[in-house]
């Protein structure tokens, strides 16, 4: 299996010839064990990409080999999440950001569909096959292929910050759960697209067009420092009034926002139900910044110092109640 491990490493380092690459992908389609090997290496590789100080690829590859050796000695019934937690501790000790899993599945076009899921209270950074950079926020999922075709199309459920490599011949398209598309060429922008939540797109550099997936003719164009927000009557474009990408650095920032709006985001980011018993609490306005790693309870306690209210947590139901 060592030779197989080397092929996988070379694949993700772009060191295989086109023939070797196609052979590996074809083998992966027909060999579940090989697909699992590629899945595990993608997991470990994604983990190493989450910490900017980890620059030693040789050490990372060696860690992967050691990880795989230890993994084979584990019982087959060990759940996947436990393996990933072991990999994270084995490689780095303690991480402030990590990825829950990256699931590889074969496709008929000799590419591998990949899924990156970030758990609540965390964030992750990956590099796409075209070299584009993506930061993915908490409780978010990103689907992308191992290689792009005529279109560079990915699917986002949640929030992500994109820094896209310009390629006029291959448009980059982000699809969202509520059937919105964001089309770009070479751009730096943030997309907030959690299921059942209004779409929000903030553009920092370049140019994007936003449209319903079934109506590309009706495109709303954004220019730098503009923000698009979905409403019941369509899209509204306004100037960006606060930094939309501080979450990339582990900071949640809210500027003169209603508590109800902040609470909704905390529910999404930390996967918890927050019940507000008194409507007056939701109408309170607050400006604040929090560290992502503080956790939802600490954030609520800090907000409690600005606007007094009571907090009650039910761990069994994963609910938090706010009342006066």
CSV table of C-alpha atoms in Angstrom, one decimal:
chain,number,residue,atom,x,y,z
A,1,UNK,CA,0.0,0.0,0.0
A,2,UNK,CA,3.0,2.3,0.3
A,3,UNK,CA,3.1,2.9,-3.4
A,4,UNK,CA,-0.6,3.7,-3.4
A,5,UNK,CA,0.0,6.2,-0.6
A,6,UNK,CA,2.7,7.9,-2.7
A,7,UNK,CA,0.3,8.2,-5.7
A,8,UNK,CA,-2.3,9.9,-3.5
A,9,UNK,CA,0.3,12.4,-2.1
A,10,UNK,CA,1.5,13.2,-5.6
A,11,UNK,CA,-2.1,13.6,-6.9
A,12,UNK,CA,-2.8,16.3,-4.3
A,13,UNK,CA,0.6,17.9,-4.9
A,14,UNK,CA,-0.2,18.0,-8.7
A,15,UNK,CA,2.9,15.9,-9.4
A,16,UNK,CA,1.2,13.2,-11.5
A,17,UNK,CA,1.1,13.2,-15.2
A,18,UNK,CA,-2.3,13.4,-16.9
A,19,UNK,CA,-2.1,9.7,-17.6
A,20,UNK,CA,-1.2,8.8,-14.1
A,21,UNK,CA,-3.9,11.1,-12.7
A,22,UNK,CA,-6.6,9.5,-14.9
A,23,UNK,CA,-5.4,6.0,-13.9
A,24,UNK,CA,-5.6,6.9,-10.2
A,25,UNK,CA,-9.1,8.4,-10.5
A,26,UNK,CA,-10.3,5.3,-12.5
A,27,UNK,CA,-8.8,3.0,-9.9
A,28,UNK,CA,-10.5,5.0,-7.1
A,29,UNK,CA,-13.9,4.6,-8.9
A,30,UNK,CA,-13.5,0.8,-8.8
A,31,UNK,CA,-11.7,0.4,-5.5
A,32,UNK,CA,-13.5,1.4,-2.2
A,33,UNK,CA,-10.4,1.0,-0.2
A,34,UNK,CA,-8.4,3.3,-2.4
A,35,UNK,CA,-11.3,5.9,-2.3
A,36,UNK,CA,-11.1,5.7,1.5
A,37,UNK,CA,-7.3,6.2,1.4
A,38,UNK,CA,-7.9,9.3,-0.7
A,39,UNK,CA,-10.6,10.5,1.7
A,40,UNK,CA,-8.3,10.1,4.7
A,41,UNK,CA,-5.4,11.9,3.1
A,42,UNK,CA,-7.7,14.7,2.0
A,43,UNK,CA,-8.9,15.0,5.6
A,44,UNK,CA,-5.4,15.3,7.0
A,45,UNK,CA,-4.3,17.6,4.2
A,46,UNK,CA,-7.3,19.9,4.9
A,47,UNK,CA,-6.4,19.9,8.6
A,48,UNK,CA,-2.8,21.0,7.8
A,49,UNK,CA,-4.2,23.9,5.7
A,50,UNK,CA,-6.0,25.3,8.7
A,51,UNK,CA,-3.0,26.7,10.5
A,52,UNK,CA,-0.9,29.2,8.6
A,53,UNK,CA,2.3,28.3,10.6
A,54,UNK,CA,2.3,24.8,9.2
A,55,UNK,CA,4.5,25.1,6.1
A,56,UNK,CA,6.4,21.9,6.1
A,57,UNK,CA,4.8,19.7,3.4
A,58,UNK,CA,7.4,16.9,4.0
A,59,UNK,CA,6.5,16.7,7.6
A,60,UNK,CA,2.8,16.8,6.8
A,61,UNK,CA,3.2,13.9,4.3
A,62,UNK,CA,5.2,11.9,6.9
A,63,UNK,CA,2.5,12.6,9.5
A,64,UNK,CA,0.0,11.2,7.0
A,65,UNK,CA,2.0,8.0,6.6
A,66,UNK,CA,2.2,7.6,10.4
A,67,UNK,CA,-1.4,8.3,10.8
A,68,UNK,CA,-2.4,5.7,8.2
A,69,UNK,CA,-0.2,3.1,9.9
A,70,UNK,CA,-1.9,3.8,13.2
A,71,UNK,CA,-5.3,3.8,11.6
A,72,UNK,CA,-4.8,0.3,10.1
A,73,UNK,CA,-4.2,-1.0,13.6
A,74,UNK,CA,-7.5,0.4,14.9
A,75,UNK,CA,-10.6,-1.7,15.0
A,76,UNK,CA,-12.8,-1.3,11.9
A,77,UNK,CA,-15.8,-0.3,13.9
A,78,UNK,CA,-14.2,3.0,15.1
A,79,UNK,CA,-16.5,5.8,13.9
A,80,UNK,CA,-15.2,8.2,11.4
A,81,UNK,CA,-15.4,11.3,13.6
A,82,UNK,CA,-13.2,9.6,16.2
A,83,UNK,CA,-10.5,9.0,13.5
A,84,UNK,CA,-10.6,12.6,12.5
A,85,UNK,CA,-10.2,13.8,16.1
A,86,UNK,CA,-7.3,11.5,16.5
A,87,UNK,CA,-5.7,12.9,13.3
A,88,UNK,CA,-6.1,16.4,14.6
A,89,UNK,CA,-4.5,15.7,17.9
A,90,UNK,CA,-1.8,13.6,16.3
A,91,UNK,CA,-0.7,16.3,13.9
A,92,UNK,CA,-1.1,19.5,15.8
A,93,UNK,CA,-2.1,19.0,19.4
A,94,UNK,CA,-4.7,21.7,19.7
A,95,UNK,CA,-6.3,23.5,16.7
A,96,UNK,CA,-8.6,26.5,16.9
A,97,UNK,CA,-10.1,25.5,13.6
A,98,UNK,CA,-10.7,22.1,12.0
A,99,UNK,CA,-12.9,20.2,9.5
A,100,UNK,CA,-15.4,17.5,10.5
A,101,UNK,CA,-14.9,15.4,7.3
A,102,UNK,CA,-14.2,15.5,3.6
A,103,UNK,CA,-16.2,12.8,1.8
A,104,UNK,CA,-14.9,11.7,-1.6
A,105,UNK,CA,-17.3,10.0,-4.0
A,106,UNK,CA,-16.6,8.7,-7.5
A,107,UNK,CA,-18.2,10.4,-10.6
A,108,UNK,CA,-18.6,9.4,-14.2
A,109,UNK,CA,-16.4,12.3,-15.4
A,110,UNK,CA,-13.2,11.0,-13.7
A,111,UNK,CA,-13.4,13.7,-11.1
A,112,UNK,CA,-14.0,13.2,-7.4
A,113,UNK,CA,-16.8,15.1,-5.7
A,114,UNK,CA,-15.6,16.5,-2.4
A,115,UNK,CA,-17.6,17.7,0.6
A,116,UNK,CA,-16.1,19.9,3.3
A,117,UNK,CA,-18.2,20.4,6.4
A,118,UNK,CA,-17.2,22.7,9.3
A,119,UNK,CA,-18.8,22.1,12.7
A,120,UNK,CA,-20.4,24.7,14.9
A,121,UNK,CA,-18.0,27.2,16.5
A,122,UNK,CA,-15.2,26.5,14.0
A,123,UNK,CA,-13.9,27.7,10.7
A,124,UNK,CA,-11.7,26.2,8.0
A,125,UNK,CA,-9.5,27.2,5.0
A,126,UNK,CA,-9.0,25.3,1.8
A,127,UNK,CA,-7.5,25.8,-1.7
A,128,UNK,CA,-9.6,24.8,-4.6
A,129,UNK,CA,-8.3,22.9,-7.7
A,130,UNK,CA,-7.8,26.2,-9.6
A,131,UNK,CA,-5.8,27.8,-6.8
A,132,UNK,CA,-8.7,29.9,-5.5
A,133,UNK,CA,-8.8,30.3,-1.7
A,134,UNK,CA,-11.9,29.7,0.4
A,135,UNK,CA,-12.5,30.3,4.1
A,136,UNK,CA,-15.6,28.4,5.4
A,137,UNK,CA,-17.5,29.6,8.5
A,138,UNK,CA,-19.1,27.6,11.2
A,139,UNK,CA,-21.9,25.1,10.5
A,140,UNK,CA,-21.3,25.4,6.8
A,141,UNK,CA,-20.8,22.9,4.0
A,142,UNK,CA,-19.0,23.3,0.7
A,143,UNK,CA,-19.3,20.8,-2.3
A,144,UNK,CA,-16.6,21.1,-5.0
A,145,UNK,CA,-15.0,18.8,-7.6
A,146,UNK,CA,-11.4,17.5,-7.6
A,147,UNK,CA,-11.0,19.2,-11.0
A,148,UNK,CA,-13.0,21.9,-12.8
A,149,UNK,CA,-14.4,21.7,-16.3
A,150,UNK,CA,-15.7,24.5,-18.5
A,151,UNK,CA,-17.4,26.1,-15.5
A,152,UNK,CA,-15.9,26.3,-12.0
A,153,UNK,CA,-19.1,25.5,-10.1
A,154,UNK,CA,-19.3,24.8,-6.4
A,155,UNK,CA,-22.2,24.5,-3.9
A,156,UNK,CA,-22.3,26.4,-0.6
A,157,UNK,CA,-24.6,26.0,2.3
A,158,UNK,CA,-23.6,28.4,5.0
A,159,UNK,CA,-21.0,31.2,4.9
A,160,UNK,CA,-17.7,31.4,3.0
A,161,UNK,CA,-15.2,34.0,2.0
A,162,UNK,CA,-13.8,33.5,-1.6
A,163,UNK,CA,-10.6,34.8,-3.2
A,164,UNK,CA,-11.1,33.6,-6.8
A,165,UNK,CA,-8.3,33.2,-9.3
A,166,UNK,CA,-9.3,35.1,-12.5
A,167,UNK,CA,-10.0,33.0,-15.5
A,168,UNK,CA,-12.2,34.8,-18.2
A,169,UNK,CA,-12.7,31.5,-20.1
A,170,UNK,CA,-13.9,29.6,-17.0
A,171,UNK,CA,-16.5,31.5,-15.0
A,172,UNK,CA,-16.7,30.7,-11.3
A,173,UNK,CA,-20.2,30.0,-10.0
A,174,UNK,CA,-21.4,29.6,-6.4
A,175,UNK,CA,-24.8,27.9,-6.0
A,176,UNK,CA,-26.8,28.2,-2.7
A,177,UNK,CA,-29.6,26.2,-1.0
A,178,UNK,CA,-32.3,28.7,-1.9
A,179,UNK,CA,-31.5,28.5,-5.6
A,180,UNK,CA,-29.4,31.7,-5.9
A,181,UNK,CA,-26.2,31.8,-8.0
A,182,UNK,CA,-23.2,34.1,-7.6
A,183,UNK,CA,-21.2,34.3,-10.9
A,184,UNK,CA,-17.6,35.8,-10.8
A,185,UNK,CA,-14.4,35.9,-12.9
A,186,UNK,CA,-11.7,36.9,-10.4
A,187,UNK,CA,-13.1,38.4,-7.2
A,188,UNK,CA,-12.8,38.7,-3.4
A,189,UNK,CA,-16.3,38.4,-1.8
A,190,UNK,CA,-18.3,36.9,1.1
A,191,UNK,CA,-21.4,34.8,0.7
A,192,UNK,CA,-23.9,34.3,3.6
A,193,UNK,CA,-26.3,31.5,2.4
A,194,UNK,CA,-27.6,29.3,5.2
A,195,UNK,CA,-30.7,27.3,4.4
A,196,UNK,CA,-34.0,29.1,4.9
A,197,UNK,CA,-32.1,32.4,5.6
A,198,UNK,CA,-31.9,35.5,3.4
A,199,UNK,CA,-29.0,35.6,1.0
A,200,UNK,CA,-26.3,38.2,1.6
A,201,UNK,CA,-23.3,38.8,-0.7
A,202,UNK,CA,-20.5,41.4,0.2
A,203,UNK,CA,-18.0,42.3,-2.5
A,204,UNK,CA,-14.6,43.6,-1.6
A,205,UNK,CA,-12.8,43.3,-4.9
A,206,UNK,CA,-13.7,42.6,-8.5
A,207,UNK,CA,-17.2,42.1,-9.8
A,208,UNK,CA,-20.0,39.6,-9.3
A,209,UNK,CA,-23.5,39.0,-10.7
A,210,UNK,CA,-26.2,37.5,-8.5
A,211,UNK,CA,-29.3,35.8,-10.0
A,212,UNK,CA,-31.9,33.1,-9.4
A,213,UNK,CA,-30.7,29.8,-10.7
A,214,UNK,CA,-33.7,29.6,-13.1
A,215,UNK,CA,-33.5,33.2,-14.4
A,216,UNK,CA,-29.9,34.1,-15.4
A,217,UNK,CA,-31.2,37.0,-17.5
A,218,UNK,CA,-32.1,39.0,-14.4
A,219,UNK,CA,-28.7,39.6,-12.9
A,220,UNK,CA,-27.9,42.1,-10.2
A,221,UNK,CA,-24.3,43.4,-10.5
A,222,UNK,CA,-22.2,44.2,-7.5
A,223,UNK,CA,-19.2,46.5,-7.5
A,224,UNK,CA,-16.5,46.7,-4.8
A,225,UNK,CA,-17.7,47.7,-1.3
A,226,UNK,CA,-21.3,46.9,-2.1
A,227,UNK,CA,-23.5,44.4,-0.3
A,228,UNK,CA,-26.5,42.6,-1.7
A,229,UNK,CA,-29.3,41.4,0.6
A,230,UNK,CA,-32.3,39.3,-0.3
A,231,UNK,CA,-35.7,40.6,0.7
A,232,UNK,CA,-39.3,39.5,0.1
A,233,UNK,CA,-39.4,41.8,-2.9
A,234,UNK,CA,-36.0,40.8,-4.5
A,235,UNK,CA,-32.5,42.0,-4.0
A,236,UNK,CA,-31.4,45.3,-2.3
A,237,UNK,CA,-27.9,46.7,-2.9
A,238,UNK,CA,-26.3,49.0,-0.3
A,239,UNK,CA,-22.8,50.1,0.8
A,240,UNK,CA,-20.9,47.9,3.1
A,241,UNK,CA,-21.0,49.5,6.5
A,242,UNK,CA,-19.0,47.0,8.6
A,243,UNK,CA,-16.2,44.5,8.0
A,244,UNK,CA,-18.0,41.4,6.7
A,245,UNK,CA,-15.0,39.1,6.9
A,246,UNK,CA,-13.7,39.4,10.5
A,247,UNK,CA,-15.0,35.9,11.1
A,248,UNK,CA,-12.1,34.6,9.0
A,249,UNK,CA,-9.9,35.7,11.9
A,250,UNK,CA,-12.1,34.2,14.5
A,251,UNK,CA,-14.0,37.4,15.4
A,252,UNK,CA,-17.8,38.0,15.2
A,253,UNK,CA,-18.5,41.7,14.8
A,254,UNK,CA,-22.0,43.3,15.1
A,255,UNK,CA,-22.5,47.1,14.6
A,256,UNK,CA,-25.7,48.6,15.9
A,257,UNK,CA,-27.7,45.4,15.2
A,258,UNK,CA,-30.9,44.1,16.8
A,259,UNK,CA,-30.4,41.4,19.4
A,260,UNK,CA,-32.9,39.3,17.3
A,261,UNK,CA,-30.6,39.4,14.3
A,262,UNK,CA,-27.5,38.6,16.4
A,263,UNK,CA,-29.3,35.7,18.1
A,264,UNK,CA,-30.2,34.2,14.7
A,265,UNK,CA,-26.6,34.2,13.6
A,266,UNK,CA,-25.5,32.7,17.0
A,267,UNK,CA,-28.0,29.9,16.4
A,268,UNK,CA,-26.5,29.2,13.0
A,269,UNK,CA,-22.8,29.5,14.0
A,270,UNK,CA,-23.1,27.3,17.1
A,271,UNK,CA,-26.0,25.0,16.1
A,272,UNK,CA,-28.1,25.7,19.1
A,273,UNK,CA,-31.8,26.8,19.6
A,274,UNK,CA,-32.1,30.2,21.4
A,275,UNK,CA,-35.6,31.0,22.7
A,276,UNK,CA,-36.4,34.6,23.5
A,277,UNK,CA,-39.3,34.7,25.9
A,278,UNK,CA,-39.7,38.5,25.9
A,279,UNK,CA,-39.9,40.1,22.5
A,280,UNK,CA,-38.4,43.3,23.9
A,281,UNK,CA,-35.1,41.5,24.1
A,282,UNK,CA,-35.0,40.9,20.4
A,283,UNK,CA,-35.5,44.6,19.8
A,284,UNK,CA,-32.5,45.7,21.8
A,285,UNK,CA,-29.7,47.2,19.8
A,286,UNK,CA,-26.1,46.4,20.4
A,287,UNK,CA,-22.6,46.9,19.0
A,288,UNK,CA,-20.1,44.3,20.0
A,289,UNK,CA,-17.2,42.0,19.0
A,290,UNK,CA,-16.6,38.5,20.2
A,291,UNK,CA,-14.1,35.8,19.7
A,292,UNK,CA,-15.4,32.7,18.0
A,293,UNK,CA,-13.7,30.4,20.5
A,294,UNK,CA,-15.5,32.0,23.4
A,295,UNK,CA,-18.6,29.9,22.7
A,296,UNK,CA,-22.2,30.9,22.7
A,297,UNK,CA,-22.8,31.0,26.4
A,298,UNK,CA,-19.8,33.3,27.1
A,299,UNK,CA,-21.0,35.6,24.2
A,300,UNK,CA,-24.5,35.8,25.7
A,301,UNK,CA,-23.1,36.5,29.2
A,302,UNK,CA,-21.1,39.4,27.7
A,303,UNK,CA,-24.2,40.8,26.0
A,304,UNK,CA,-26.0,40.4,29.3
A,305,UNK,CA,-23.7,43.0,30.8
A,306,UNK,CA,-24.8,45.6,28.2
A,307,UNK,CA,-28.6,44.8,28.3
A,308,UNK,CA,-29.6,42.9,31.5
A,309,UNK,CA,-31.6,39.7,30.8
A,310,UNK,CA,-31.6,36.2,32.3
A,311,UNK,CA,-30.1,33.1,30.7
A,312,UNK,CA,-31.2,29.5,31.2
A,313,UNK,CA,-29.6,26.6,29.4
A,314,UNK,CA,-31.1,23.1,28.7
A,315,UNK,CA,-28.2,20.8,27.7
A,316,UNK,CA,-30.5,17.9,26.9
A,317,UNK,CA,-32.6,19.8,24.4
A,318,UNK,CA,-29.7,21.9,23.2
A,319,UNK,CA,-31.7,25.0,24.0
A,320,UNK,CA,-30.9,28.4,25.6
A,321,UNK,CA,-33.8,30.5,27.0
A,322,UNK,CA,-33.5,34.3,27.3
A,323,UNK,CA,-36.0,36.2,29.5
A,324,UNK,CA,-36.3,39.4,31.6
